[in-house]
Short mmCIF file of C-alpha atoms and ligand atoms in Angstrom, two decimals:
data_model
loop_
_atom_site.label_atom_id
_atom_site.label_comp_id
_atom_site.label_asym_id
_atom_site.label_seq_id
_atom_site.Cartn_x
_atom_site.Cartn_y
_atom_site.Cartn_z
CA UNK A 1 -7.47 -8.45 31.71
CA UNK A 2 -4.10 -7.39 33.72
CA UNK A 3 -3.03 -10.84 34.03
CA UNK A 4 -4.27 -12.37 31.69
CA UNK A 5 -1.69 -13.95 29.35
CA UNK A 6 -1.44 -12.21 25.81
CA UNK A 7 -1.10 -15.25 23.19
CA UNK A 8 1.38 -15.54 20.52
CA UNK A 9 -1.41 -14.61 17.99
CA UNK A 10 -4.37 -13.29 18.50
CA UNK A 11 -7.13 -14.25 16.03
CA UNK A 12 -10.73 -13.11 15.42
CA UNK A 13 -13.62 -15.26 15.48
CA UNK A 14 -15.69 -15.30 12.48
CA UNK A 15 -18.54 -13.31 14.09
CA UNK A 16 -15.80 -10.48 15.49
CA UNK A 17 -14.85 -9.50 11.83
CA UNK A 18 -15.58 -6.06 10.64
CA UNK A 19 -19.07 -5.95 8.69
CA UNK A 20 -17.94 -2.24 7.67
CA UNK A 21 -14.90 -0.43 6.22
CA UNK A 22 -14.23 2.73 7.55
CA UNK A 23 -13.76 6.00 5.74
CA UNK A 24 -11.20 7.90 7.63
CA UNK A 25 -12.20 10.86 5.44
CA UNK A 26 -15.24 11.20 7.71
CA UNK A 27 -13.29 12.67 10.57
CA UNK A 28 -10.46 14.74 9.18
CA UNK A 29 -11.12 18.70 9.58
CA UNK A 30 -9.37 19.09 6.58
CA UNK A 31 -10.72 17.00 3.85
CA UNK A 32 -7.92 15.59 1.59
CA UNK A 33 -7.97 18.05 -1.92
CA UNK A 34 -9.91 16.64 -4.71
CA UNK A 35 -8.58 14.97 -7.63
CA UNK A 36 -8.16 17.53 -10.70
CA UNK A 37 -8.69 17.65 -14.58
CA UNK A 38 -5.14 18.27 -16.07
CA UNK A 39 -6.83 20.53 -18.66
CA UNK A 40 -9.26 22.72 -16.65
CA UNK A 41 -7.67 22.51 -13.28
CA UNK A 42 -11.17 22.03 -12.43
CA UNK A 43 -12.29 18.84 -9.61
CA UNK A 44 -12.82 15.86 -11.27
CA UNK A 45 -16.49 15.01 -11.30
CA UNK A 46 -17.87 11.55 -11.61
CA UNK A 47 -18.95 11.83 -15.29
CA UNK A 48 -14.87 12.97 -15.65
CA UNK A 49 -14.07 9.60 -14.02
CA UNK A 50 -16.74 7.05 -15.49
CA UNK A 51 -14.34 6.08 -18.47
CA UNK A 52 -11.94 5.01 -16.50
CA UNK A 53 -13.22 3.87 -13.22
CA UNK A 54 -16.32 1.36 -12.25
CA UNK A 55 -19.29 3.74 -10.72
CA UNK A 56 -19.22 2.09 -7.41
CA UNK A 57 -15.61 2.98 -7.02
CA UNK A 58 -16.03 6.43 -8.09
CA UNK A 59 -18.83 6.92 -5.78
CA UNK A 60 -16.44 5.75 -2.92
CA UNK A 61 -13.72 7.93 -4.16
CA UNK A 62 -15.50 11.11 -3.97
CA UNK A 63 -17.12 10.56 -0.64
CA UNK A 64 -15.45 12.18 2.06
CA UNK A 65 -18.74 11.99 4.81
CA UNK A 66 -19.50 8.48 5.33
CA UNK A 67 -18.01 7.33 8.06
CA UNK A 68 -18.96 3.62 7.77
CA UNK A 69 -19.33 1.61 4.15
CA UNK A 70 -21.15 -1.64 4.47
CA UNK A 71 -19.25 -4.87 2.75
CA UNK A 72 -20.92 -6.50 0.65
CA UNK A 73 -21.79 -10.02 1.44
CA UNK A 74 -19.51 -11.49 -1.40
CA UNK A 75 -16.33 -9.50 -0.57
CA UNK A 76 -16.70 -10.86 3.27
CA UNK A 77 -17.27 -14.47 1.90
CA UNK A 78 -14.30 -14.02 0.12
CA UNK A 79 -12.19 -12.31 3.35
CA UNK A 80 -12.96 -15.58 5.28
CA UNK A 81 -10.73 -17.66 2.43
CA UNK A 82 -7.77 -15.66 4.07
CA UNK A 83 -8.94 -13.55 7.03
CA UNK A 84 -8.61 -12.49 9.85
CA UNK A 85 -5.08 -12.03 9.46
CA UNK A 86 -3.01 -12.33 12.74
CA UNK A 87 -1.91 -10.20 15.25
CA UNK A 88 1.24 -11.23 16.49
CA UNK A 89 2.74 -10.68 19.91
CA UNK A 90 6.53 -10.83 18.61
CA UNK A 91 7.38 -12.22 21.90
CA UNK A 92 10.94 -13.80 20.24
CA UNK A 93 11.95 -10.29 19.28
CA UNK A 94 11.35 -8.83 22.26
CA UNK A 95 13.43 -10.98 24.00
CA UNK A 96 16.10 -11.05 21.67
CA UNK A 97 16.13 -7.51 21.48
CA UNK A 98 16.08 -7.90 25.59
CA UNK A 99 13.64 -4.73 25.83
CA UNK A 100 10.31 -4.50 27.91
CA UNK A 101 8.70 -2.99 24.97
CA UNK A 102 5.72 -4.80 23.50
CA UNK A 103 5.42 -5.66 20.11
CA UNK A 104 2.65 -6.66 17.55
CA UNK A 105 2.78 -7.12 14.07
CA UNK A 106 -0.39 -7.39 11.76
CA UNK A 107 0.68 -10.27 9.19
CA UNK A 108 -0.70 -9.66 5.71
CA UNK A 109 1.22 -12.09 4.16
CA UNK A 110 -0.68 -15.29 4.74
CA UNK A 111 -2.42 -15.39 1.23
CA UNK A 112 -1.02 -16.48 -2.15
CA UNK A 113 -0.70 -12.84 -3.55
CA UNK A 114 1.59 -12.74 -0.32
CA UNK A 115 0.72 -8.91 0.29
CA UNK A 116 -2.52 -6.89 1.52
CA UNK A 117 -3.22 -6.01 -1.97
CA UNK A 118 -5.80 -8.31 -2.19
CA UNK A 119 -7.99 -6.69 0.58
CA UNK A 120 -8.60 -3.77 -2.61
CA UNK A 121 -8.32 -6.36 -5.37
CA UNK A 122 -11.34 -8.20 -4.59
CA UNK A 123 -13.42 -5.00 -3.63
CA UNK A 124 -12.72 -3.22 -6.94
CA UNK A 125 -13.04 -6.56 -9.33
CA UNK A 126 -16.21 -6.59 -7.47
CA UNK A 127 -17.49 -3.92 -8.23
CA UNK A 128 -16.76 -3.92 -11.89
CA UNK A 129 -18.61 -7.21 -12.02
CA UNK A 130 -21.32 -5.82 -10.73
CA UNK A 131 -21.42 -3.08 -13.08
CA UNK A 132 -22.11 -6.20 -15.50
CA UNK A 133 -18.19 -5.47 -16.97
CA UNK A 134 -16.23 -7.61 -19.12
CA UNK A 135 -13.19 -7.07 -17.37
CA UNK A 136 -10.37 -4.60 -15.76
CA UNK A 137 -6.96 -3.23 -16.91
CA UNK A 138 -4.08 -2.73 -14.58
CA UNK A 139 -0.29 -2.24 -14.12
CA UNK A 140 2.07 -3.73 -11.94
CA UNK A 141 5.86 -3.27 -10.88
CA UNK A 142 6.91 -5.53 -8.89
CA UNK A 143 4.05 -8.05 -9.06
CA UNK A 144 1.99 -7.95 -6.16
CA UNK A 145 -1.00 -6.01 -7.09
CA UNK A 146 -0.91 -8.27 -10.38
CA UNK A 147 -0.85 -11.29 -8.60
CA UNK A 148 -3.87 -10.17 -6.10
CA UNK A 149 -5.62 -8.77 -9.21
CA UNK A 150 -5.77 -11.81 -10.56
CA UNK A 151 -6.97 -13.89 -7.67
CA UNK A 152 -10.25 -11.86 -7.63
CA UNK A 153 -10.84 -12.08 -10.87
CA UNK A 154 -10.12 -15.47 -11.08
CA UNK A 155 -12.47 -15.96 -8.27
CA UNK A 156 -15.30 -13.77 -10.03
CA UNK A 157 -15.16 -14.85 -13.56
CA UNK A 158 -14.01 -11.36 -14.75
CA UNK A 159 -11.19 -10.68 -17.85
CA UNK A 160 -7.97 -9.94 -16.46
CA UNK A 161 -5.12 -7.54 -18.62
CA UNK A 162 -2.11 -6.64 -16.28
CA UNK A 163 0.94 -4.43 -18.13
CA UNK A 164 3.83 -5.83 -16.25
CA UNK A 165 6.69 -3.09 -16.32
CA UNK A 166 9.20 -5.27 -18.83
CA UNK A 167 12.30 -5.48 -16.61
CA UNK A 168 10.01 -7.29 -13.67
CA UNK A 169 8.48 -9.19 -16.43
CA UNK A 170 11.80 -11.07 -17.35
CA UNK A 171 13.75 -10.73 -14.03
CA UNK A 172 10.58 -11.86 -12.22
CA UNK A 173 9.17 -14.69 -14.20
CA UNK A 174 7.73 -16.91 -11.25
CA UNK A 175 5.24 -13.88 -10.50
CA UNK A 176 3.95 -13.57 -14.02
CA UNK A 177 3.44 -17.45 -13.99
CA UNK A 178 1.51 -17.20 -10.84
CA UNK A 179 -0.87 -14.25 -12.19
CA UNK A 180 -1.45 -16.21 -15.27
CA UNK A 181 -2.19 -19.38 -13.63
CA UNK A 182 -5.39 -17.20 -12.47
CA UNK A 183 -5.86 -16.48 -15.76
CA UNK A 184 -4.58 -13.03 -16.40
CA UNK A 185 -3.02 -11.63 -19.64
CA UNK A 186 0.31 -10.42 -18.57
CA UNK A 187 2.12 -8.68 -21.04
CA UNK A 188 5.35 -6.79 -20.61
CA UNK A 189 5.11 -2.71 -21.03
CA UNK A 190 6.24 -1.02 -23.04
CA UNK A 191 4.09 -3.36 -25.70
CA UNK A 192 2.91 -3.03 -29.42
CA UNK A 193 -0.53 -3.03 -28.19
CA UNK A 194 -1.08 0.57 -27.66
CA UNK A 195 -0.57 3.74 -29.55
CA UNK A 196 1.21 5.22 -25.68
CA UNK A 197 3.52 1.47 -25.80
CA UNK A 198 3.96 1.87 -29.75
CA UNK A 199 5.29 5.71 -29.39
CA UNK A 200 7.32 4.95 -26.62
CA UNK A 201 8.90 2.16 -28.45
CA UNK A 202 9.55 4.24 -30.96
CA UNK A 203 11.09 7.19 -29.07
CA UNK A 204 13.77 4.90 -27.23
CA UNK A 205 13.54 1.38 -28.40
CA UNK A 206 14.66 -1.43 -26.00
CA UNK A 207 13.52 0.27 -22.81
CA UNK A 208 13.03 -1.80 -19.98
CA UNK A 209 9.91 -0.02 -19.17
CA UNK A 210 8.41 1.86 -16.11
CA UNK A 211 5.07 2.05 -13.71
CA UNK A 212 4.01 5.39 -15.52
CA UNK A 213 4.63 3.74 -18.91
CA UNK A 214 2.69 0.89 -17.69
CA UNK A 215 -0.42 2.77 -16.31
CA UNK A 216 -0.59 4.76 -19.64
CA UNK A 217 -1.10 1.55 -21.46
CA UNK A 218 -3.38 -0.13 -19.44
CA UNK A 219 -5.59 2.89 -19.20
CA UNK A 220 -5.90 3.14 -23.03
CA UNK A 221 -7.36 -0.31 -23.15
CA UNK A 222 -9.76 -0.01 -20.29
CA UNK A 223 -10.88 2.82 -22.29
CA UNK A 224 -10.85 1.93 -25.57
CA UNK A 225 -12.54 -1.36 -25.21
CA UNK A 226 -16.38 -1.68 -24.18
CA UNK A 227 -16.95 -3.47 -20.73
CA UNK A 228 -13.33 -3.07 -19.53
CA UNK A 229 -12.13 -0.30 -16.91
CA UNK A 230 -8.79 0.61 -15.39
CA UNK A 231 -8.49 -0.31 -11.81
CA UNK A 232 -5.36 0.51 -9.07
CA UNK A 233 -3.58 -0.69 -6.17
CA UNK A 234 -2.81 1.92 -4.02
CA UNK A 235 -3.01 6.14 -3.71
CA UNK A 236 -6.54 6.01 -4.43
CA UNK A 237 -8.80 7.13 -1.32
CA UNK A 238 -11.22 3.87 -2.27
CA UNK A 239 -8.36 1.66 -2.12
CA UNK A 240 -7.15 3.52 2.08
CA UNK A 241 -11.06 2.59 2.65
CA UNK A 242 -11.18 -0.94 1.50
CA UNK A 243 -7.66 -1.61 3.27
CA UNK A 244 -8.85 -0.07 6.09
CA UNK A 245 -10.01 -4.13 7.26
CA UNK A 246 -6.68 -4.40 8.54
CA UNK A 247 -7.00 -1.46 10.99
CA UNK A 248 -10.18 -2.80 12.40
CA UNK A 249 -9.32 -6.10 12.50
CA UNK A 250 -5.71 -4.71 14.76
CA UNK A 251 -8.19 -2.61 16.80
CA UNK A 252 -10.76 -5.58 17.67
CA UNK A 253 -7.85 -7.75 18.57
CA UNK A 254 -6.05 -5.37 21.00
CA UNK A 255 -9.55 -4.46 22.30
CA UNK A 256 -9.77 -8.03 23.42
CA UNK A 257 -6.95 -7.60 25.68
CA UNK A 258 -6.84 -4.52 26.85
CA UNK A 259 -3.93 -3.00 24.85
CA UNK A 260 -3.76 0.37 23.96
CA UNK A 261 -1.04 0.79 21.12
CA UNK A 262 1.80 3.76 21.64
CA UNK A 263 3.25 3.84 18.85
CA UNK A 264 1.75 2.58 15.17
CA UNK A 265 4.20 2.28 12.50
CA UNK A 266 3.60 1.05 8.69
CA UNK A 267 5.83 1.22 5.30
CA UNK A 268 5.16 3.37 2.58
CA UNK A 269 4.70 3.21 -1.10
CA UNK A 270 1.46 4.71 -2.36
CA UNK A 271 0.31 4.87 1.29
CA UNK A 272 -2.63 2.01 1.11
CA UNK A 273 -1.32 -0.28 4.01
CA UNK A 274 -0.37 2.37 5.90
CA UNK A 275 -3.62 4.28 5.67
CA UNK A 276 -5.50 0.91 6.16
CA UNK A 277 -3.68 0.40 9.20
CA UNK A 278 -3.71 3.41 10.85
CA UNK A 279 -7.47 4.74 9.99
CA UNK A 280 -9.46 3.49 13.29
CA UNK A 281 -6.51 4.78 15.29
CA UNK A 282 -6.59 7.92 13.67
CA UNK A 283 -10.45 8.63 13.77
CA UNK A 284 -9.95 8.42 17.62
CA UNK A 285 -7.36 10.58 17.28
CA UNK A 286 -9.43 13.04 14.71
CA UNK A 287 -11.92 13.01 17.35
CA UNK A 288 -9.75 13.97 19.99
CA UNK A 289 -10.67 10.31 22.13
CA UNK A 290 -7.03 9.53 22.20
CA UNK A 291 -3.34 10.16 20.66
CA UNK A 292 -1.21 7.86 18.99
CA UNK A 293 2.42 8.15 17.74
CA UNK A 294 2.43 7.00 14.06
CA UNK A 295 5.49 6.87 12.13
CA UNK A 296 5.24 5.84 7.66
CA UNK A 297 8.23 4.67 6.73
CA UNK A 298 9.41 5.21 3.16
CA UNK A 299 13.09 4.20 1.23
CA UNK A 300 15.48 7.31 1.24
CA UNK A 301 15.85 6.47 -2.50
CA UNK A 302 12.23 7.57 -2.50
CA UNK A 303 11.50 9.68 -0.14
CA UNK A 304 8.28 11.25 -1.29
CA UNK A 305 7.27 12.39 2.03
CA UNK A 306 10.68 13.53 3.93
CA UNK A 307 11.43 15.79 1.18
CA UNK A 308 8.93 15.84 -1.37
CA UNK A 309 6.68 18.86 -1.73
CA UNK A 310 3.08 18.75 -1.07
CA UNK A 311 1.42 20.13 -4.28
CA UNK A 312 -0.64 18.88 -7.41
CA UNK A 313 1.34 16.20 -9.10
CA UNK A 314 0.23 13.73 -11.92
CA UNK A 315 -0.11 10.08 -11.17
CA UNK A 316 1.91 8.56 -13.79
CA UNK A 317 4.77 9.40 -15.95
CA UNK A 318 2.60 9.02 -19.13
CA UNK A 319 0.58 12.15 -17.85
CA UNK A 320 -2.80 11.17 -19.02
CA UNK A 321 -4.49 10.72 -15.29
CA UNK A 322 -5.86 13.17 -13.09
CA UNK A 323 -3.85 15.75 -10.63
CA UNK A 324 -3.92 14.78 -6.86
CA UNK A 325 -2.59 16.53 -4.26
CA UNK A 326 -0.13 15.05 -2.24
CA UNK A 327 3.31 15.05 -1.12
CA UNK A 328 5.59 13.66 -4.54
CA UNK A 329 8.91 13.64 -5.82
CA UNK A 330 7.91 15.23 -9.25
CA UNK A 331 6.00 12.44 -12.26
CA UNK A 332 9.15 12.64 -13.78
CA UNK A 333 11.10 11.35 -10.79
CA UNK A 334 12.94 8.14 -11.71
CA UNK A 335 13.63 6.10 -8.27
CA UNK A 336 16.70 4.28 -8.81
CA UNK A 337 16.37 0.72 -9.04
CA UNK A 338 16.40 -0.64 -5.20
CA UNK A 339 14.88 -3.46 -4.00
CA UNK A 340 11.51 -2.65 -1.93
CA UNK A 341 9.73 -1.98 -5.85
CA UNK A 342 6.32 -1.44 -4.11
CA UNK A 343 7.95 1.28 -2.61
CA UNK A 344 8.75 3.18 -5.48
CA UNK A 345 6.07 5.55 -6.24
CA UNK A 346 6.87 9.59 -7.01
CA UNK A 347 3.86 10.05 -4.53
CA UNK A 348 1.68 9.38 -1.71
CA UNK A 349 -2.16 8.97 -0.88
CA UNK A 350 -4.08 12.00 -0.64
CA UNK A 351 -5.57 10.93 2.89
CA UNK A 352 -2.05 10.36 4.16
CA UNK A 353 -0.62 13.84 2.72
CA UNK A 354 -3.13 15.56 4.11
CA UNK A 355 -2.85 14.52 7.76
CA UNK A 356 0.99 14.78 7.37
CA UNK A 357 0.90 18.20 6.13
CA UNK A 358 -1.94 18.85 9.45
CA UNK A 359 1.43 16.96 11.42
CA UNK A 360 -1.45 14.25 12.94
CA UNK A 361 1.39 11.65 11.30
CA UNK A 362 5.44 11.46 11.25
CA UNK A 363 7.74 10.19 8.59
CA UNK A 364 10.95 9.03 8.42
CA UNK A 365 13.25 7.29 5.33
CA UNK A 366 15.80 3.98 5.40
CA UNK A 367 18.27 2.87 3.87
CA UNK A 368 18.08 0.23 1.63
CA UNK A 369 21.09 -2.52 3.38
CA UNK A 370 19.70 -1.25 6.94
CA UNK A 371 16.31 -2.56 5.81
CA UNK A 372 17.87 -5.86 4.67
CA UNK A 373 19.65 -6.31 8.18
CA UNK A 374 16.35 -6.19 9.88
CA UNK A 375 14.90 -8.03 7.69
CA UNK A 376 17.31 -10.33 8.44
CA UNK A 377 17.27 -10.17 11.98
CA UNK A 378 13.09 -10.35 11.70
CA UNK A 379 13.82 -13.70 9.70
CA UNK A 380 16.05 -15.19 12.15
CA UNK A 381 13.91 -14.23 15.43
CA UNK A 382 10.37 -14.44 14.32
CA UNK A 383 10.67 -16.61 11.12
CA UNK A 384 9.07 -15.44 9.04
CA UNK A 385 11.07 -14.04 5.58
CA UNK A 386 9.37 -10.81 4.77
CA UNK A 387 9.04 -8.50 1.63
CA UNK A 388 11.44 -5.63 1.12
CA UNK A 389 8.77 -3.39 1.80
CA UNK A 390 7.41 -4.46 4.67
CA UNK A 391 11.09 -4.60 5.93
CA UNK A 392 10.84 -0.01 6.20
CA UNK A 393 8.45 -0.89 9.12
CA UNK A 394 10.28 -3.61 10.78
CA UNK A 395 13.35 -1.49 10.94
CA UNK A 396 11.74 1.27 12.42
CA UNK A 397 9.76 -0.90 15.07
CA UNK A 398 13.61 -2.13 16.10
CA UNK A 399 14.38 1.01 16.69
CA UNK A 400 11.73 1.97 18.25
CA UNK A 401 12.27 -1.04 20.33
CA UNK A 402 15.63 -0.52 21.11
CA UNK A 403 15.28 3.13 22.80
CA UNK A 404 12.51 0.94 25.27
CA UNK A 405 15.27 -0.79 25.89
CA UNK A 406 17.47 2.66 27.06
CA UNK A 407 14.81 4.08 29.16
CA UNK A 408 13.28 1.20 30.63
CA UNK A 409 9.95 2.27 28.97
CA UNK A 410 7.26 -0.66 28.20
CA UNK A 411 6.03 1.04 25.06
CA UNK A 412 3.45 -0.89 22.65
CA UNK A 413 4.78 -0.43 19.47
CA UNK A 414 2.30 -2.17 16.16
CA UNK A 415 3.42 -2.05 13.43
CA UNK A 416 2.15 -3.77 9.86
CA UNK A 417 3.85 -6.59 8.36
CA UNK A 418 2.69 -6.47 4.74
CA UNK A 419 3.87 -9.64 3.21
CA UNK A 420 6.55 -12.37 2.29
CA UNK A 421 9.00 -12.37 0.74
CA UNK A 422 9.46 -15.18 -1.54
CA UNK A 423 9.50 -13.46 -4.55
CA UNK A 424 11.90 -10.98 -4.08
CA UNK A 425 15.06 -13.42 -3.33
CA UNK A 426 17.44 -11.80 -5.97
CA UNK A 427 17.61 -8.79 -3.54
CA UNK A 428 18.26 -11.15 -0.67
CA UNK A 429 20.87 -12.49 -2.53
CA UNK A 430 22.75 -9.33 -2.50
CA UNK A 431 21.93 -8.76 0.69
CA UNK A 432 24.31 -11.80 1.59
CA UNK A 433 26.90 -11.49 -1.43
CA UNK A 434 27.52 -8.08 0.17
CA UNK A 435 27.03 -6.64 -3.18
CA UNK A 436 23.67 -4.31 -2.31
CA UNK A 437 24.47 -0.47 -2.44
CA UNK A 438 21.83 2.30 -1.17
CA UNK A 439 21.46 4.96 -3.08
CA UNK A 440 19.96 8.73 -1.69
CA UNK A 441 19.58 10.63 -4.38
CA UNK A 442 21.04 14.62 -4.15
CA UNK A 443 19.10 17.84 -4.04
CA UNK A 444 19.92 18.43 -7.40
CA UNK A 445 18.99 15.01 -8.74
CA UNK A 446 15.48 15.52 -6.79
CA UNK A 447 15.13 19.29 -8.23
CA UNK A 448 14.45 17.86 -11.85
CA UNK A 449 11.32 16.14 -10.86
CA UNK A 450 10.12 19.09 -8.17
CA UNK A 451 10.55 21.44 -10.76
CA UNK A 452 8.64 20.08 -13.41
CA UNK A 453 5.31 20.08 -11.40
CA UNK A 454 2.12 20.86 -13.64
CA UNK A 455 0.40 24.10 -13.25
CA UNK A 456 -1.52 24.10 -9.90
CA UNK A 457 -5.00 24.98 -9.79
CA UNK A 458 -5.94 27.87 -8.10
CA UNK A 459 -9.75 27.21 -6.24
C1 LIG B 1 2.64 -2.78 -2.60
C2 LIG B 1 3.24 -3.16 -1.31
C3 LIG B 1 3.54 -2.17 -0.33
C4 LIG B 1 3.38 -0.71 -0.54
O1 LIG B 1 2.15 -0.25 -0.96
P1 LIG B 1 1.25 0.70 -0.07
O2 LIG B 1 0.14 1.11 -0.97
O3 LIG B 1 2.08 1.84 0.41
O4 LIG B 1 0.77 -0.13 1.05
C5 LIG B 1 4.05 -2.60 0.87
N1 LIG B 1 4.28 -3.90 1.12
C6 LIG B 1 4.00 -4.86 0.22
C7 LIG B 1 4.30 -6.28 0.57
C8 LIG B 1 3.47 -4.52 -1.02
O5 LIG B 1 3.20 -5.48 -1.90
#
């Protein structure tokens, strides 16, 4: 293996993909804390969850003792459209950066959603089909879980209704032509639709919308229409599993030469990349075979982890959706408007919180114009334009990089490159008219949304 020469990218072979996800819950000590009924403060129970969620997913969400989930046959068929993904030995950067650490990127992007969300999005539209469903409900912010949304269902014949926060819907318009190309309904939220999108309407007429808003809407139709249910993107513990592919696929790959990462870094929004990412590496490290570094990196505009607390918070700013656990800036937190919109979630997963709060994990928080310059740099070196959010990890790898460089260390740093970004030029723009600002919001600003945390439950 020693001499053998690493190549630029190291693929799979067909018969080397993962047959199973793995469920990370399996091996933590401390299980993440279940999701909770707002009105009893009582665990949410399947029956609780059925209107909103497909059985198979709820079934998945609950389960914190299987260690390996089968895919199903379809959902691998479907994989092999646009997996493996690549490992990349970022051999340019290296050099450029002149340090003897090694670096690998996992490239999500290579897909026409242009993220990882479609790893989830075509396990969950599966499983609503096979519940014998009409169709599924979602939200989206920035576009991305829309766009991958839509791609499954396109791809399974199932009804498609995304709420589309309204401000992306009008300043992104080439996203919500892409998800309805697929076929989806996109309409903007805050809508007439719903009783949630009438009231708000009516309580501050032209808003521009928000995720929360969005969720609440979308989660009235799933449940007030026969065959439909509500499906999401990230937090959830089934979506970690389903995304943990990518993990697997980064662990078979380095396997095949030898190379034992150091340190494992990943962005984070809801924590579903991340958590996909890191979950093999983990479970060796939950079973005490080996010990990683791992570093989530999240915007210091929204820095759930760095200085949120770790407590029962809602989901969405509506209110209407079950209490998790995990480390949030308050439902009420309003991010300010930066650029990495995946990003921009009040919370984190469950999974993730949990092994933060047991310190198995780090965290640290960027700012939003130091992103763009190594996003910048990453574009220039490697070539490839990436998202916003994927940009948190790339800036941290750099760094990482760069103190190789000052102690002569040959360090394997991985980190996960989550997708392109094509979409998202109007922040590049800024970048190079100079006119982006970063904004870290105060204690005080953050104590408004960490004070105004629901009762906690008391089991
Ligand atoms: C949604 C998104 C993220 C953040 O979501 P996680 O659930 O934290 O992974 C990161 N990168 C891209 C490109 C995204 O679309």
């Amino acid at each position: 293996m020693e001499n053998r020469k690493i190549p630029y990218k190291i693929y799979l072979n067909e018969d080397e993909m993962p047959k199973n996800w793995y469920n990370v819950r399996a091996d933590m000590k401390v299980k993440p804390a279940p999701l909770v009924n707002p009105g009893t403060l009582q665990p949410m129970t399947a029956a609780d969850l059925s209107p909103v969620f497909c059985d198979e997913l709820i079934a998945q969400e609950l389960d914190n003792d299987t260690r390996e989930v089968p895919i199903p046959e379809e959902i691998l068929g479907f994989y092999k459209m646009y997996r493996p993904s690549p490992l990349v030995r970022a051999y340019c950067l290296e050099e450029k950066l002149q340090t003897p650490a090694h670096i690998y990127y996992k490239f999500e992007g290579n897909n026409t959603s242009g993220s990882h969300k479609l790893n989830s999005a075509i396990a969950q539209a599966y499983y609503a089909k096979k519940q014998g469903l009409r169709g599924v409900t979602t939200e989206t912010g920035a576009g991305q879980w829309g766009t991958a949304l839509s791609m499954a269902c396109a791809y399974l014949g199932l009804d498609c209704k995304v709420y589309m926060v309204k401000v992306s819907y009008e300043q992104k318009p080439f996203r919500r032509e892409v998800m309805r190309t697929y076929g989806a309904s996109v309409t903007p939220s805050p809508s007439m639709e719903t009783n949630v999108g009438r009231k708000i309407l009516a309580e501050h007429p032209g808003t521009t919308g928000s995720l929360g808003c969005a969720i609440s809407e979308a989660v009235e139709v799933a449940t007030s229409n026969p065959g439909y249910r509500y499906v999401l993107g990230s937090v959830l513990n089934q979506v970690l599993l389903h995304q943990s592919v990518i993990g697997l696929e980064t662990k078979i790959a380095l396997d095949k030469y030898g190379i034992v990462p150091d340190i494992i870094i990943g962005c984070a929004g809801g924590g579903s990349n991340l958590g996909g990412l890191i979950s093999p590496f983990m479970g060796e490290k939950l079973r005490g075979e080996r010990d990683y570094r791992i570093i989530a990196v999240e915007p210091a505009s929204c820095p759930s982890f760095t200085r949120g607390k770790f407590a029962y918070d809602f989901c969405d700013t509506g209110m209407i959706c079950p209490l998790a656990k995990m480390y949030t800036l308050g439902a009420g937190f309003i991010p300010s408007p930066n650029h990495a919109g995946g990003l921009r979630f009040h919370g984190m997963s469950p999974v993730l919180s949990q092994l933060y709060h047991d310190g198995l994990m780090e965290a640290v928080s960027a700012e939003q114009t130091a992103v763009f310059e190594a996003a910048e740099f990453f574009a220039r070196t490697e070539g490839i334009l990436p998202a916003p959010e994927s940009s948190h990890a790339i800036k941290v790898a750099i760094d990482e990089a760069k103190k190789c460089a000052e102690t002569g260390e040959a360090k394997n740093i991985v980190f996960g490159l989550t997708g392109t970004g094509y979409f998202d030029l109007v922040a590049y723009e800024q970048f190079n008219n100079g006119t982006m600002t970063d904004h870290i919001p105060t204690d005080e600003e953050l104590a408004v949304g960490l004070n105004a945390l629901p009762p906690q439950p008391t089991f």
